XYZ file of C-alpha atoms in Angstrom:
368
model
C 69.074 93.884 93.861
C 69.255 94.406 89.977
C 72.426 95.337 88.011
C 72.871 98.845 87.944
C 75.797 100.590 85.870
C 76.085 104.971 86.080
C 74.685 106.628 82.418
C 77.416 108.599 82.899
C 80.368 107.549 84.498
C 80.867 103.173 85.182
C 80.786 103.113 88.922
C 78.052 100.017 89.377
C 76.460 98.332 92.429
C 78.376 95.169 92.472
C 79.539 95.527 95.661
C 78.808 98.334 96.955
C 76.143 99.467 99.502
C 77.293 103.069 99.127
C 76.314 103.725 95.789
C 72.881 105.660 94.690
C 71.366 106.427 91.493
C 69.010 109.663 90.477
C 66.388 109.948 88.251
C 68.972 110.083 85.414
C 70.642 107.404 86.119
C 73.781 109.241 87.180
C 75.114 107.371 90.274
C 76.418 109.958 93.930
C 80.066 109.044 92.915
C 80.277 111.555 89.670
C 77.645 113.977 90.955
C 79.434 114.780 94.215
C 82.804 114.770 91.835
C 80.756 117.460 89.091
C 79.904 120.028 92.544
C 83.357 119.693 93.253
C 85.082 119.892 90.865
C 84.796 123.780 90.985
C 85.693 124.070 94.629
C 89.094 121.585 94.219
C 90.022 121.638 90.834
C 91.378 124.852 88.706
C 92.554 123.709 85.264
C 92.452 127.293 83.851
C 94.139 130.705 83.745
C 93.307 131.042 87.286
C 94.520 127.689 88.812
C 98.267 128.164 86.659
C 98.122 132.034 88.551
C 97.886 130.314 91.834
C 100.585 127.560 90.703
C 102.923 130.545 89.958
C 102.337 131.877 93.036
C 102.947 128.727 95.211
C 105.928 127.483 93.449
C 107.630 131.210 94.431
C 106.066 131.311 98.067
C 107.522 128.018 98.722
C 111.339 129.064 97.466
C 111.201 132.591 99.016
C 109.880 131.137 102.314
C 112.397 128.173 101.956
C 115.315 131.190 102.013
C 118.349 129.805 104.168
C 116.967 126.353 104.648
C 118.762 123.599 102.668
C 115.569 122.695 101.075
C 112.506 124.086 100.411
C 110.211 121.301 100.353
C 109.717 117.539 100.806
C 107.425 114.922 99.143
C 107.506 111.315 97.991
C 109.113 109.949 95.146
C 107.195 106.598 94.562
C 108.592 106.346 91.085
C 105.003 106.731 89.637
C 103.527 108.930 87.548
C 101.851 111.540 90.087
C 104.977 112.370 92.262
C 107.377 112.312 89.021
C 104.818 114.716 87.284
C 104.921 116.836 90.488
C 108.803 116.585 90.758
C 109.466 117.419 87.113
C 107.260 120.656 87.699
C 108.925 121.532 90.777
C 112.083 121.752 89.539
C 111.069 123.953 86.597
C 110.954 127.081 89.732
C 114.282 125.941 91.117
C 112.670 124.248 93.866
C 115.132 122.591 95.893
C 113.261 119.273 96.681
C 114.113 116.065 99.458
C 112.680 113.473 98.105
C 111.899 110.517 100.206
C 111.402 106.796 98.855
C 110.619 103.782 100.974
C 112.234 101.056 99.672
C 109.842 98.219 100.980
C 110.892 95.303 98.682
C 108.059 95.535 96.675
C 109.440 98.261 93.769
C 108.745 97.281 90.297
C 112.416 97.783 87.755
C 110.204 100.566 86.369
C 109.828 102.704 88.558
C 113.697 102.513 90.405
C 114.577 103.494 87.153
C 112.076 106.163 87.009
C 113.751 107.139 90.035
C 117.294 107.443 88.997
C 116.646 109.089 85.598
C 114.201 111.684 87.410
C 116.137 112.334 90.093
C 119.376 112.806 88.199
C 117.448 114.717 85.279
C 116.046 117.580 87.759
C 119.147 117.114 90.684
C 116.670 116.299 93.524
C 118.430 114.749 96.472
C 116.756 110.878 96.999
C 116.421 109.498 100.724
C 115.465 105.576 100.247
C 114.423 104.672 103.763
C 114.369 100.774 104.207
C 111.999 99.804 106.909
C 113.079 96.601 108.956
C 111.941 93.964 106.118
C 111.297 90.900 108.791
C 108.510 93.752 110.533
C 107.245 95.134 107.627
C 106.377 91.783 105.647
C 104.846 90.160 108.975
C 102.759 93.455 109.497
C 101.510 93.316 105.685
C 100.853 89.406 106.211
C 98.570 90.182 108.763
C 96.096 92.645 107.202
C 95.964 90.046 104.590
C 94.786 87.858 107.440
C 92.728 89.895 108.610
C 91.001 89.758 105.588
C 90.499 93.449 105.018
C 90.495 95.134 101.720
C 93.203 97.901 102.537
C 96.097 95.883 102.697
C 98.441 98.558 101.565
C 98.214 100.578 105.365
C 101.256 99.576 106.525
C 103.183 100.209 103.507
C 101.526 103.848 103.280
C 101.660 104.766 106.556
C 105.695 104.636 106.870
C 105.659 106.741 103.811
C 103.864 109.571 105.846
C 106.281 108.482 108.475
C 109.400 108.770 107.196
C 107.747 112.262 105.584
C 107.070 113.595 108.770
C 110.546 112.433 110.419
C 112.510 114.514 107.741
C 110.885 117.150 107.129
C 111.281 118.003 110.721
C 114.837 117.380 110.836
C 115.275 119.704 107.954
C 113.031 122.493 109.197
C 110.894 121.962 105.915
C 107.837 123.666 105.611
C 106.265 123.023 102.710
C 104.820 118.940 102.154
C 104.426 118.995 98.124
C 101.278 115.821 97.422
C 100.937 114.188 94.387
C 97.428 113.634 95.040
C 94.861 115.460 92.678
C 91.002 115.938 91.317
C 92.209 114.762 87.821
C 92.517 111.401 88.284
C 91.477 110.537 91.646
C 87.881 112.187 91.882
C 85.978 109.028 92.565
C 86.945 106.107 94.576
C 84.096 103.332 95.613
C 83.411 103.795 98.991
C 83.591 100.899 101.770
C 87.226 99.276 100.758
C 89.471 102.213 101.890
C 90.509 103.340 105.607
C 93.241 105.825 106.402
C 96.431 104.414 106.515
C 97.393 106.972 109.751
C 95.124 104.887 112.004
C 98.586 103.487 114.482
C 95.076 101.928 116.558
C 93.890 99.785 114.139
C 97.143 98.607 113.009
C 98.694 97.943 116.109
C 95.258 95.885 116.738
C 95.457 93.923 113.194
C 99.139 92.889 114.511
C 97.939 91.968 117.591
C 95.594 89.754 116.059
C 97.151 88.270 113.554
C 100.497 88.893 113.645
C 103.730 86.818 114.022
C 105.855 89.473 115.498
C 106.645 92.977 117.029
C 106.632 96.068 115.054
C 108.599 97.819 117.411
C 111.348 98.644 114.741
C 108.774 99.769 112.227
C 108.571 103.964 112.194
C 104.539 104.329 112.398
C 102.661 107.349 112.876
C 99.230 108.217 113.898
C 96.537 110.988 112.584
C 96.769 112.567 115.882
C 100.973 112.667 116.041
C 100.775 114.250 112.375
C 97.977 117.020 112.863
C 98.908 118.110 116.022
C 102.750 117.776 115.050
C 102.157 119.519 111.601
C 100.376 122.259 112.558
C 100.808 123.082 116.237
C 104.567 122.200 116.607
C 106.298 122.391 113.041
C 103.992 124.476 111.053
C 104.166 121.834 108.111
C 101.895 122.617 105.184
C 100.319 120.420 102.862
C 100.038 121.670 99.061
C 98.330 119.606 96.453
C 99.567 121.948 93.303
C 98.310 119.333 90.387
C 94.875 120.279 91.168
C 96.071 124.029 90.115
C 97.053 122.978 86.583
C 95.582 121.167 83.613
C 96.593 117.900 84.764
C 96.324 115.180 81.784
C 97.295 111.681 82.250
C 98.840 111.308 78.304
C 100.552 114.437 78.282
C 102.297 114.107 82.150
C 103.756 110.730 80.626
C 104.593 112.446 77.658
C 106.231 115.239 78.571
C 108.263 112.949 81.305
C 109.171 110.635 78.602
C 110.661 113.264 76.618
C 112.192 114.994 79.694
C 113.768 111.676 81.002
C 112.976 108.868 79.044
C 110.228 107.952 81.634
C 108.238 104.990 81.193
C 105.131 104.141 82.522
C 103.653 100.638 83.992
C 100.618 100.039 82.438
C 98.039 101.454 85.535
C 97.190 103.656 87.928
C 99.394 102.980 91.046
C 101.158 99.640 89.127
C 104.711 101.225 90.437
C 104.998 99.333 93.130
C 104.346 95.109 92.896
C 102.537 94.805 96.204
C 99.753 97.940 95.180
C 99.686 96.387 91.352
C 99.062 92.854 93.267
C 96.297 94.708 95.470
C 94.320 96.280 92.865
C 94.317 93.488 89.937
C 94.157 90.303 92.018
C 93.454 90.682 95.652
C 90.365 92.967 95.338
C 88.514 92.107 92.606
C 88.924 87.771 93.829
C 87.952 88.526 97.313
C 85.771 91.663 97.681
C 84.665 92.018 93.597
C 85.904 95.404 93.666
C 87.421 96.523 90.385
C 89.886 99.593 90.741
C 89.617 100.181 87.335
C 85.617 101.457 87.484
C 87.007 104.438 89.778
C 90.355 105.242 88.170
C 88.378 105.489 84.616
C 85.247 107.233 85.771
C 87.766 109.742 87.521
C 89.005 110.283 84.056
C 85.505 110.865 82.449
C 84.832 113.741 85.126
C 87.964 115.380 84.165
C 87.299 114.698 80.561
C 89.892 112.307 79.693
C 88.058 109.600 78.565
C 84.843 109.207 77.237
C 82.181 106.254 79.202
C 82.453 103.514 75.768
C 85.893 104.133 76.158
C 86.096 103.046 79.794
C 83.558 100.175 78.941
C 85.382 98.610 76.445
C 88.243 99.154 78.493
C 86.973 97.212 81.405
C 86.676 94.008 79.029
C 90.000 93.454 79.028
C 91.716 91.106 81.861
C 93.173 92.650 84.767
C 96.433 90.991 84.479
C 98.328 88.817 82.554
C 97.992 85.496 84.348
C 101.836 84.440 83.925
C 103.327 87.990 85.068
C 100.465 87.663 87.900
C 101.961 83.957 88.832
C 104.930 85.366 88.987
C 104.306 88.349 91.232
C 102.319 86.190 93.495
C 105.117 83.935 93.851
C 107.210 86.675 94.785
C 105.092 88.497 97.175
C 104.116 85.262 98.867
C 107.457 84.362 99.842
C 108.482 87.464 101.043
C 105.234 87.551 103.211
C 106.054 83.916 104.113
C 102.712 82.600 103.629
C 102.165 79.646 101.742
C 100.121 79.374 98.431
C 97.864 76.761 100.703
C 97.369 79.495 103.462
C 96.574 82.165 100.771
C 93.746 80.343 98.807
C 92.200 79.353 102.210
C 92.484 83.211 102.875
C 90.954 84.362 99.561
C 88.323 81.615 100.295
C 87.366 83.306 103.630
C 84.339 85.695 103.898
C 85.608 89.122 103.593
C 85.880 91.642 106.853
C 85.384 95.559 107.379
C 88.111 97.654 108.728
C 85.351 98.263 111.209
C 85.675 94.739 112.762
C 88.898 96.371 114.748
C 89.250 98.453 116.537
C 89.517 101.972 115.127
C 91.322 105.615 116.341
C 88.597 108.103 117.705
C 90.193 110.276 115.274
C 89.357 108.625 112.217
C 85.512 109.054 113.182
C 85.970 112.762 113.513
C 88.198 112.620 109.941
C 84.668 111.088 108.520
C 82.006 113.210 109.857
C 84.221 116.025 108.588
C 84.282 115.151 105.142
C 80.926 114.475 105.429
C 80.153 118.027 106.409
C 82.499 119.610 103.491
C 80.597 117.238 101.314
C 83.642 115.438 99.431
């Protein structure tokens, strides 16, 4: 198969089996993004309306309840953004943090100065450390590319626990259009599949997770909207969301600082997407975080080419996060290179929750 880069966005087929190209050249990643962008994303007059009008609905509805909505605080730029707007309309936010070992100095400092600059009340959850690095050291076993399931899933976990304990309503999501339109296809699966980790453990772990707080798509649907009623709001995709100006405006709100890449917050997700990924499958984060940018108009394609010339990562600070990570997943640089050397594996190769194939065919229906 020949070399094939997007005219208008840099998705390419490298490695992926997903990607198609019309009679432009324009690849399925940015055209599916362009007829949604529409549907999701509301930049204007009308998106800020509807932001107005959430921001009260949440506060009025949150009326004698000690808070009036939940979310994580990750120390990154998508939940701080969120936060910092939040607390503009007097939203009384819990924030929850899961303090998995892995936080870079950046962003617990983004933490305190956030938190203290808007008065948002912090929970850092610690999940048994023993569990949670034998759990991770096992998808990296398995040699899967979503390696960050475990650490993601007791986020949603420790979400769910306390927002029911509080009676919160309202689940406030960082996650947007703006800079998370595309993402290549084939290297994700959804971090609420309890099936397919409990399986990956089984396989290749070296102990129980029985201490570890998981949940499961099935416990959180039926449990957010049967029992508790818990609503998920994504309000960045309601306002002109611009990566430069959230870190400005943070910076001179808090002194904010940011860690040089999408998601780079945390050591183990940095670690993922600069070394892990692009050494073992050839996937390069980078092509999906920058053509995300292009659809949204924050960067133009020669920018995001010349961009993608640069290294990944800085090979002493990358020796010295692999050092790090290594140890605390107690595998030994001798194991890990034989690992990395391994032919790579599909989530698929495990076993999988029923759920998650009715979670596909219904995004394939809504068509994004």
């Amino acid at each position: 198969m020949n070399y094939q880069v997007c005219n208008r966005c840099v998705m390419d087929n490298i490695t992926d089996n997903t990607i198609y190209f019309d009679e432009k050249g324009y690849c399925n990643y940015c055209n599916e993004a362009f007829r949604a962008k529409d549907k999701v994303y509301f930049p204007g007059e009308e998106g800020q309306t509807y932001f107005d009008h959430m921001m009260l609905k949440i506060k009025k509805e949150g009326q004698g309840l000690k808070y009036d909505c939940i979310m994580g605080f990750s120390g990154g730029l998508d939940s701080s953004y969120l936060a910092y707007l939040a607390s503009k309309y007097k939203l009384r936010i819990l924030a929850i943090h899961v303090d998995d070992g892995f936080n870079s100095p950046v962003a617990i400092d983004n933490i305190k100065k956030l938190s203290e600059a808007c008065s948002i009340d912090v929970v850092v959850e610690k999940p048994d450390r023993e569990q949670f690095c034998n759990l991770t050291a096992a998808f990296i076993r398995a040699g899967v590319p979503n390696i960050a399931i475990p650490q993601d899933n007791l986020i949603l976990s420790y979400l769910h626990k306390y927002a029911k304990k509080n009676k919160i309503r309202y689940f406030l999501s960082g996650g947007n259009f703006s800079l998370e339109c595309i993402l290549q296809k084939g290297n994700t699966h959804s971090a609420l599949d309890k099936i397919h980790i409990i399986d990956i453990n089984k396989r290749f772990g070296n102990a129980s997770i029985d201490k570890l707080q998981l949940i499961s798509s099935f416990e959180r649907k039926i449990s957010n909207k049967v029992l508790f009623n818990i609503q998920e709001e994504r309000p960045l995709n309601y306002i002109l969301y611009q990566k430069e100006k959230a870190i400005s405006e943070l910076k001179a709100f808090c002194d904010f600082n940011y860690y040089g890449g999408k998601h780079y917050e945390s050591i183990l997700t940095k670690f993922i997407q600069v070394y892990y990924l692009p050494k073992k499958f050839k996937v390069d984060k980078r092509k999906s975080h920058f053509s995300s940018l292009i659809v949204s108009g924050q960067m133009t394609r020669d920018h995001a080419l010349a961009e993608l010339k640069k290294p990944l990562y800085d090979e002493f600070e990358m020796e010295k996060d692999l050092e790090y990570i290594l140890d605390c997943l107690n595998i030994s640089k001798g194991e890990f290179y034989s690992i990395m050397s391994e032919v790579p594996h599909k989530h698929d190769e495990y076993k999988i929750s029923p759920w998650i194939h009715i979670s596909r065919l219904n995004r394939k229906i809504r068509g994004y």
